[in-house]
Short mmCIF file of C-alpha atoms in Angstrom, two decimals:
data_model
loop_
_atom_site.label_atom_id
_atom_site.label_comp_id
_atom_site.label_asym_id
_atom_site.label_seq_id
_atom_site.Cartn_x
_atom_site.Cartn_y
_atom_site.Cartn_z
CA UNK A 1 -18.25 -6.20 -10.34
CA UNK A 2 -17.81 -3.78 -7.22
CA UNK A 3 -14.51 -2.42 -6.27
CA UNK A 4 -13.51 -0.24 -3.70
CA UNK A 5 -11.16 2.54 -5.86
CA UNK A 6 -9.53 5.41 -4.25
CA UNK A 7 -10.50 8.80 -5.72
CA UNK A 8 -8.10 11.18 -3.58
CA UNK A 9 -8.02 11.95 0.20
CA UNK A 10 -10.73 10.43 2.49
CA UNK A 11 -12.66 9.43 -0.69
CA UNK A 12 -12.60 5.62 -1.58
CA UNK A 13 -15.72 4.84 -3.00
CA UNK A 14 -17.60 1.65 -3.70
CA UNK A 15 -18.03 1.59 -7.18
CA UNK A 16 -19.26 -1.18 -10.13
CA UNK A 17 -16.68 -1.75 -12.66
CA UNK A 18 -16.02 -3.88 -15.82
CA UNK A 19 -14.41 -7.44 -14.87
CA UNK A 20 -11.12 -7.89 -16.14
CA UNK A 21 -10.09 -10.70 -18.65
CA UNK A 22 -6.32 -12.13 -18.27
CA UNK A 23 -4.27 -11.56 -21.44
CA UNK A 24 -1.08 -13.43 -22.59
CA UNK A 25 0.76 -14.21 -19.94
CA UNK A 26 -1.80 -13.28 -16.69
CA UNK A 27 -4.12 -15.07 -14.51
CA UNK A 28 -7.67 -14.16 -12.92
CA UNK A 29 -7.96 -14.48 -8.93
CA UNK A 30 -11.43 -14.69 -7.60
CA UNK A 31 -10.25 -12.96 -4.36
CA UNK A 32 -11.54 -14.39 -0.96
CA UNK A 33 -9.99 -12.08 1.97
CA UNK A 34 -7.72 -8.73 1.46
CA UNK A 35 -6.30 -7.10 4.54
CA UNK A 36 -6.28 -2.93 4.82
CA UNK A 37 -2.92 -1.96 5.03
CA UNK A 38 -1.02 0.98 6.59
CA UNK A 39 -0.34 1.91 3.14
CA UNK A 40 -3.44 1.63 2.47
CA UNK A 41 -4.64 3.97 5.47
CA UNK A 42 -1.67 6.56 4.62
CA UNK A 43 -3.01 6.86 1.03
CA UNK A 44 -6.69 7.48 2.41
CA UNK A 45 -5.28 10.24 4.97
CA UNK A 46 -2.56 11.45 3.38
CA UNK A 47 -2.21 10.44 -0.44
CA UNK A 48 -0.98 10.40 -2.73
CA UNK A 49 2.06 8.67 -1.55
CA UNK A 50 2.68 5.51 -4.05
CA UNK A 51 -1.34 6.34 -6.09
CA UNK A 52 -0.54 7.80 -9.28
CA UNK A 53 -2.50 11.05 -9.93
CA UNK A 54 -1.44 12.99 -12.81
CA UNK A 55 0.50 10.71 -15.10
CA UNK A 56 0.17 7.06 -15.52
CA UNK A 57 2.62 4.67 -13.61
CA UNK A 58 5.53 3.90 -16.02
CA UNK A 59 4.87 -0.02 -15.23
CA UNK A 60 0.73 -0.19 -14.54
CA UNK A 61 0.00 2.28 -16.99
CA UNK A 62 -2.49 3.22 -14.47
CA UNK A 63 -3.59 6.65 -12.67
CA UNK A 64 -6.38 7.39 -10.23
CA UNK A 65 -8.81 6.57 -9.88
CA UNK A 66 -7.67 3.06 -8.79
CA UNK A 67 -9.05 -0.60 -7.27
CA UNK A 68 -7.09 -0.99 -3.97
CA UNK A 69 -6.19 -3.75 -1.97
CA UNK A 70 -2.67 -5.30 -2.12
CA UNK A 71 -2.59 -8.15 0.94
CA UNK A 72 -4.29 -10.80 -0.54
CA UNK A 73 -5.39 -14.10 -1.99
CA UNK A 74 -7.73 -16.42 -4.17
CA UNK A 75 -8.06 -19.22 -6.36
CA UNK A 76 -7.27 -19.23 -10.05
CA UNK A 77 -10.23 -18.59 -12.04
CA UNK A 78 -8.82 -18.08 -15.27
CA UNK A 79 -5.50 -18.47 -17.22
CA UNK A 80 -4.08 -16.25 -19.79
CA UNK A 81 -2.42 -17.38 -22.77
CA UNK A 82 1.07 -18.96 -22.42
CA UNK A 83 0.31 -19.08 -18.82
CA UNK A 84 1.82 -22.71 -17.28
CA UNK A 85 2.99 -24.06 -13.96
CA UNK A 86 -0.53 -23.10 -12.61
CA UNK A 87 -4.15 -24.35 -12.84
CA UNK A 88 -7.93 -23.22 -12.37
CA UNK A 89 -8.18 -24.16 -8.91
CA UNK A 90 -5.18 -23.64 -7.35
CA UNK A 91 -5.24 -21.19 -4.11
CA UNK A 92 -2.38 -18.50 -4.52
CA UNK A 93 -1.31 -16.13 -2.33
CA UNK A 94 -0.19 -12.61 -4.39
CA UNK A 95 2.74 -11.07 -4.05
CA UNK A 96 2.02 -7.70 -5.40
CA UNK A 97 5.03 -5.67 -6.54
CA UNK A 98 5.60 -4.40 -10.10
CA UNK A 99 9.39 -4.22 -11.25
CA UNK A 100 11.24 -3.45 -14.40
CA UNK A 101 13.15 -5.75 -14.65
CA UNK A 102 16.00 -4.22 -16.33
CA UNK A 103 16.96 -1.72 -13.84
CA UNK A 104 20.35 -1.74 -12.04
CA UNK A 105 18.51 -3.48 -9.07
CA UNK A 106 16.49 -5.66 -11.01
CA UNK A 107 19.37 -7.09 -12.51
CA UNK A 108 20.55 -7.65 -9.17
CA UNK A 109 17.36 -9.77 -8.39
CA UNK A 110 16.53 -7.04 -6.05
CA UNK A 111 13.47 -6.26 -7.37
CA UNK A 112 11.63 -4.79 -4.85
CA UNK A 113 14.48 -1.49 -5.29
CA UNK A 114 13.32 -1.69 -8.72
CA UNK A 115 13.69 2.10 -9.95
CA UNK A 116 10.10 1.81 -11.08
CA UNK A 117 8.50 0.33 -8.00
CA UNK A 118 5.04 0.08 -7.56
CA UNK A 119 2.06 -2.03 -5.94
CA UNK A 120 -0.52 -3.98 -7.51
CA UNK A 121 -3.60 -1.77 -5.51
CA UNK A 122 -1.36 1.32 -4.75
CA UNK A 123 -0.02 2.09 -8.11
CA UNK A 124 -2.39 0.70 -10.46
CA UNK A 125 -3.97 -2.90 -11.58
CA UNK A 126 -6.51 -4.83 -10.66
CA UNK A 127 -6.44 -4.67 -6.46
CA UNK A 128 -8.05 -6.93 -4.33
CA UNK A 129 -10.95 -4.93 -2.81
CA UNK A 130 -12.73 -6.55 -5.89
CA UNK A 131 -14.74 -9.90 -6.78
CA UNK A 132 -11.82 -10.29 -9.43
CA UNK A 133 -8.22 -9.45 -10.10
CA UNK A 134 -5.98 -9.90 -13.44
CA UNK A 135 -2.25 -9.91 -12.36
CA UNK A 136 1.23 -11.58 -14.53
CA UNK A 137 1.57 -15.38 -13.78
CA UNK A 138 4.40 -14.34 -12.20
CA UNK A 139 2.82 -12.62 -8.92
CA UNK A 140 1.12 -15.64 -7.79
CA UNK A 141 2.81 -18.25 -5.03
CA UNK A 142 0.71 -21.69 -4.59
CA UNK A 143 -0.95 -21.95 -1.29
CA UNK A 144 0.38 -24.78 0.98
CA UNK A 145 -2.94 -27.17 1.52
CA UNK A 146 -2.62 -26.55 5.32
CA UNK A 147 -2.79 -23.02 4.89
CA UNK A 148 -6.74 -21.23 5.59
CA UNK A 149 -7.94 -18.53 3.40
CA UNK A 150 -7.50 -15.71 5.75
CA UNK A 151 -3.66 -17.14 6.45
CA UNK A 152 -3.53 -15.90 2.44
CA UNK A 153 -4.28 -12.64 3.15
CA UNK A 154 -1.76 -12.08 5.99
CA UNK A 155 1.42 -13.75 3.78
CA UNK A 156 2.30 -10.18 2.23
CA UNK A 157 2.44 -8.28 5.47
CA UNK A 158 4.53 -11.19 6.95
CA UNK A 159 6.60 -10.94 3.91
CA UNK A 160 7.36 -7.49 5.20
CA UNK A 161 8.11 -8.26 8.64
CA UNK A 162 10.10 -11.23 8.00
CA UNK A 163 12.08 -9.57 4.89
CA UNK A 164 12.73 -6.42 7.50
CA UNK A 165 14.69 -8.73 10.11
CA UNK A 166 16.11 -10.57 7.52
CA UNK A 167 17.86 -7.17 6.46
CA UNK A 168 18.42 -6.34 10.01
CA UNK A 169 21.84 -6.98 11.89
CA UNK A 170 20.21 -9.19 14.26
CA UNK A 171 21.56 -12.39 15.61
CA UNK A 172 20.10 -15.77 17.81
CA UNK A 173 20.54 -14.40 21.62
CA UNK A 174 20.54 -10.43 20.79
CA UNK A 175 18.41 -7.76 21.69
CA UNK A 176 15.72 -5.92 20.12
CA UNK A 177 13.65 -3.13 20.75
CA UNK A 178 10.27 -2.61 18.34
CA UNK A 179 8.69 0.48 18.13
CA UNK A 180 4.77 0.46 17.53
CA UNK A 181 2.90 -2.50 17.74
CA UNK A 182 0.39 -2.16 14.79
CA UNK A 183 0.34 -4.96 12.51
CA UNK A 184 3.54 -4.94 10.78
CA UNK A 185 5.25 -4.12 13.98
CA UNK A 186 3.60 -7.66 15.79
CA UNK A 187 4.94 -9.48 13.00
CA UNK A 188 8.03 -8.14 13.27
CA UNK A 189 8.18 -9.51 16.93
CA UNK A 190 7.10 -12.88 15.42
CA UNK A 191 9.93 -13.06 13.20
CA UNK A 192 12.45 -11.54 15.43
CA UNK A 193 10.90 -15.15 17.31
CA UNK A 194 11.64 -17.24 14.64
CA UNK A 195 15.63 -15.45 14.47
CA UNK A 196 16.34 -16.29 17.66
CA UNK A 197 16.22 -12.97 19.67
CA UNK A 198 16.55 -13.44 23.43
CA UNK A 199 14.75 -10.11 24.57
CA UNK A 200 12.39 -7.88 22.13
CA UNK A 201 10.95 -4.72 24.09
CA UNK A 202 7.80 -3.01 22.55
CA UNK A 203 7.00 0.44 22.68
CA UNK A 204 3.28 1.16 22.10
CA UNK A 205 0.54 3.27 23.82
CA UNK A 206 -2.31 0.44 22.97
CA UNK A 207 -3.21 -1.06 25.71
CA UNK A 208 -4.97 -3.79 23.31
CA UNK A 209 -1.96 -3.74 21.09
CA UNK A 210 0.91 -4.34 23.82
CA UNK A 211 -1.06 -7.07 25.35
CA UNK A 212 -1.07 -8.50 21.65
CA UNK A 213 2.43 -8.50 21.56
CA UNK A 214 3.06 -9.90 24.85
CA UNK A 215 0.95 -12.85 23.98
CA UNK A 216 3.27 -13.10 20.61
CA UNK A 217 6.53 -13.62 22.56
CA UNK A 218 7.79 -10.01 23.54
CA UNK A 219 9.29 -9.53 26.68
CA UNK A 220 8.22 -6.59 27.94
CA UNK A 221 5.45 -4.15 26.17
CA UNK A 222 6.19 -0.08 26.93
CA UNK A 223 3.61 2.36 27.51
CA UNK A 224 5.41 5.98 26.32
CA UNK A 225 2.61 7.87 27.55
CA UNK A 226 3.23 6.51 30.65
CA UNK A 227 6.95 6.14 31.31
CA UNK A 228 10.04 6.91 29.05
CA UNK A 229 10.49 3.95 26.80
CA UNK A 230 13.98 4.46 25.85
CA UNK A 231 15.21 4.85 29.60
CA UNK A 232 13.08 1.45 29.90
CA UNK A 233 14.97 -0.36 26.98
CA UNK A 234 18.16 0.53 28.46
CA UNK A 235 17.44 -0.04 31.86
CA UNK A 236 16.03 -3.55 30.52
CA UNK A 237 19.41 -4.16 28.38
CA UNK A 238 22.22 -1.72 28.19
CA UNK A 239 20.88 -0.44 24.52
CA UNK A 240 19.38 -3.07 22.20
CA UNK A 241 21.69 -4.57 19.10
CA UNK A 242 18.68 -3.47 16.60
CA UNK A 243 15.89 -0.93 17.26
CA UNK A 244 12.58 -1.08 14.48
CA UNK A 245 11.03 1.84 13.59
CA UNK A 246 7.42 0.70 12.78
CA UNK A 247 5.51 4.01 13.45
CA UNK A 248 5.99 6.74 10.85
CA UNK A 249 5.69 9.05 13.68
CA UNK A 250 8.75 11.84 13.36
CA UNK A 251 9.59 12.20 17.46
CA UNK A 252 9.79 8.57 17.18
CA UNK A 253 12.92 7.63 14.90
CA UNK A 254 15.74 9.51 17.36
CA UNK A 255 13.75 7.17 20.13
CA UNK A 256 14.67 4.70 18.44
CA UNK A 257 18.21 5.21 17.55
CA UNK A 258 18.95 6.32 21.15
CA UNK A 259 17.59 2.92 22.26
CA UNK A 260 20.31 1.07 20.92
CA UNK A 261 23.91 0.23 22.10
CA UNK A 262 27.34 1.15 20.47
CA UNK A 263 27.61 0.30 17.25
CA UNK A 264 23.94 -0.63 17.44
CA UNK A 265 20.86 -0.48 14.63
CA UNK A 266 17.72 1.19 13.58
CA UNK A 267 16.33 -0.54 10.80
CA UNK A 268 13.39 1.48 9.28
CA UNK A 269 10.68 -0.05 8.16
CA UNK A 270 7.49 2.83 8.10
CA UNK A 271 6.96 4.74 5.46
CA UNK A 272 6.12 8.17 6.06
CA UNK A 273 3.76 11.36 5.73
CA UNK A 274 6.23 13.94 6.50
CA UNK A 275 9.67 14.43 7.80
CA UNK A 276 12.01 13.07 10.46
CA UNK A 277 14.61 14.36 12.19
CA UNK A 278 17.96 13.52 14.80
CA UNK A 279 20.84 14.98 15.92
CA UNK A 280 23.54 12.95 13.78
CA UNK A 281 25.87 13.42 16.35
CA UNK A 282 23.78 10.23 18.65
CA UNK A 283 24.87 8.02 15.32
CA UNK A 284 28.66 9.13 15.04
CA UNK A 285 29.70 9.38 18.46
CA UNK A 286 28.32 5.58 19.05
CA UNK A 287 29.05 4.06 15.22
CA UNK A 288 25.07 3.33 15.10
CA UNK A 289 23.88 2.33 11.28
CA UNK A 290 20.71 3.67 10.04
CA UNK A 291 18.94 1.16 7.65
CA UNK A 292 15.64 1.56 5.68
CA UNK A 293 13.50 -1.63 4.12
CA UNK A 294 10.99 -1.60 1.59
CA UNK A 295 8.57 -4.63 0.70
CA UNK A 296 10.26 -8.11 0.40
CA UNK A 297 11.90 -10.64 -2.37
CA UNK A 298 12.08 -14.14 -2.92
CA UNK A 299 10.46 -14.40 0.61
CA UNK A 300 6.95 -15.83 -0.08
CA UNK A 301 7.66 -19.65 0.42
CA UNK A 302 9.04 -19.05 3.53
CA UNK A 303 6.89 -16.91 4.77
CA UNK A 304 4.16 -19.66 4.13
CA UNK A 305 6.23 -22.68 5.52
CA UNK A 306 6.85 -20.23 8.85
CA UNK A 307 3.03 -20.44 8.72
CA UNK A 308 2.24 -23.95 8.62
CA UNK A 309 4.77 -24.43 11.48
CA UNK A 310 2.30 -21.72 13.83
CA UNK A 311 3.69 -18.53 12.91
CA UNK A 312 1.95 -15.20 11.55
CA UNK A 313 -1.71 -17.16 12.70
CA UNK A 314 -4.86 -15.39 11.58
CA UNK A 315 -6.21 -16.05 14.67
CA UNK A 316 -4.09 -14.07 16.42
CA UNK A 317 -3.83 -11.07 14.37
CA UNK A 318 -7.20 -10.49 13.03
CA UNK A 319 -9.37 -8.28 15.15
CA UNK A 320 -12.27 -7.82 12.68
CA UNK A 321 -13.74 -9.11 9.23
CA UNK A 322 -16.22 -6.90 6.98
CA UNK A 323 -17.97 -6.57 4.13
CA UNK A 324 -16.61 -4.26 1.15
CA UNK A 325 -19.58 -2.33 1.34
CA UNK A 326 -18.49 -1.11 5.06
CA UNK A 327 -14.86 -1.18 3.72
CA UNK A 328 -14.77 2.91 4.42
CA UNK A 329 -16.91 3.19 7.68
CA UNK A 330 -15.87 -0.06 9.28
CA UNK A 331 -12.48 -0.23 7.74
CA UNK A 332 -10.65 2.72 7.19
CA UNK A 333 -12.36 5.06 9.92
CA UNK A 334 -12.30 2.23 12.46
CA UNK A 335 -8.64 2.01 11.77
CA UNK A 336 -8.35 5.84 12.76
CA UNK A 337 -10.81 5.92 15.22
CA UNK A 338 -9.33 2.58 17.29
CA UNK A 339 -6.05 1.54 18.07
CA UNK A 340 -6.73 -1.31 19.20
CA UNK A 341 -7.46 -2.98 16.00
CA UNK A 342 -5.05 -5.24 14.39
CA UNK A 343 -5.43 -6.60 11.15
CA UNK A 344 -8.69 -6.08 9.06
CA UNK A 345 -9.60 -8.28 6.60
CA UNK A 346 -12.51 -7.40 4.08
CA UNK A 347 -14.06 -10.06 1.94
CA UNK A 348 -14.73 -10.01 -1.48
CA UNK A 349 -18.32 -9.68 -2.82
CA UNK A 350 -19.61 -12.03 -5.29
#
């Protein structure tokens, strides 16, 4: 079957491989849509960040090269031995994080802090840039009937979002400010809807994208080339109760923090190339909290039943669907090349 596999730095190749068989305990997806992540595109520019390279992945058993792909969905195909609860048919959503399970925050049902973390399409396993993937029983979340394809694909970066301002601070009536307005960042203004924030300000030099999150609910959409956003958020509303870092860009984060009020927080929910800094002394002197997020848990099912009431809608957030032959020149280098894309979805081959 063909795969798209990541072989190291700007090098993803379109390759045939053998189709996996489910053992004990593991289903087989027939994929329909996965989405290209910013993961994704920070382990094509920049990896390895989460790919193992040199030794195998303590919980895949996997090292480059590897099948990508981690947002998506399918229909059962195939169930492994022991395997009940689900049946050849059924449309499932993935929710692709591999945990120990016996770590200190496994144990704490916090698995996505798991000590061993890793990604189905990141770290190893059978991704979904592929006709097939063999994950545990376990990963897969039945699709509500009202619930399209390409709504499958977007669940896992909506998990994200939503799980983020679930860890935030904020309350019904605060204030937010979100900082970039790629797709993670225009899902974190949809669930910052669905919390009840009165005013969320978005920083982002996309024309395309800030007009994207203006039609999503956000109250005002910043230009930083243009004007100076964090004189704009407090001008707008004193400081904001919770700033979200959703850029990975280093001059960035003390943006952000400087955004918010006394006592206020930046949740951060990039992950990053390189280094960030800030002078501490903006944090102490105004009892701001610093908070980072990673993934989601036990967030699935509500992420879908926020979709069949209108929220997270493929409609809005996809800008483009391709083929996974073009996944590198109309995927990954359109991603670098144009801003103004949001969410890409590739679709699997036969």
């Amino acid at each position: 079957m063909k795969a798209a596999r990541w072989h190291g730095v700007k090098d993803i190749r379109v390759e045939d491989i053998s189709e996996p068989a489910p053992g004990a305990g593991e289903v087989k997806i027939k994929v329909a849509w996965t989405g290209i992540c910013g993961s994704d595109l920070h382990e094509y520019l920049a990896g390895p960040i989460f790919v193992p390279v040199d030794e195998e992945h303590p919980l895949s058993h996997d090292k480059a090269p590897i099948t990508m792909g981690h947002e998506y969905c399918g229909t059962i195909s195939e169930l492994g031995e022991g395997v009940t609860g689900l049946s050849v048919g059924d449309r499932v959503a993935i929710e692709p994080i591999f945990s120990c399970g016996t770590c200190a925050a496994c144990l704490e049902g916090k698995y996505n802090l798991c000590d061993s973390l890793g990604f189905v399409g990141l770290s190893g396993g059978h991704g979904g840039f592929a006709a097939s993937s063999v994950i545990p029983a376990r990963m897969v979340h039945k699709m509500p009937d009202a619930l399209s394809m390409e709504q499958g694909a977007l669940v896992e970066p909506a998990a994200v979002a939503l799980h983020a301002v679930r860890m935030s601070k904020i309350k019904a009536g605060d204030t937010a400010a979100v900082f970039g307005a790629g797709p993670i960042g225009l899902l974190v203004v949809e669930s910052l809807k669905v919390a009840g924030c009165a005013q969320i300000h978005v920083v982002e030099p996309s024309e395309v994208r800030r007009q994207k999150a203006l039609d999503l609910g956000a109250t005002s959409a910043i230009d930083p080339t243009s004007e100076n956003a964090v004189e704009a958020i407090r001008a707008a509303t004193g400081g904001v109760h919770v700033a979200f870092e959703v850029t990975g860009v280093p001059q960035v984060l003390p943006q952000c923090i400087d955004s918010t009020r006394h006592e206020g927080q930046t949740l951060i929910v990039s992950i990053w190339e390189s280094d960030a800094s800030f002078q501490p002394n903006t944090a102490v002197l105004k009892e701001r909290q610093l908070q980072g997020t990673i993934a989601y848990r036990n967030i699935y099912p509500a992420v879908m039943e926020l979709m069949t009431q209108g929220y997270f809608a493929a409609e809005k957030l996809v800008t483009k669907r391709i083929s996974i032959d073009d996944i590198v020149t109309e995927g990954f280098e359109a991603l670098v090349a144009e801003k103004s894309h949001v969410k890409i979805l590739v679709e699997a081959p036969e």
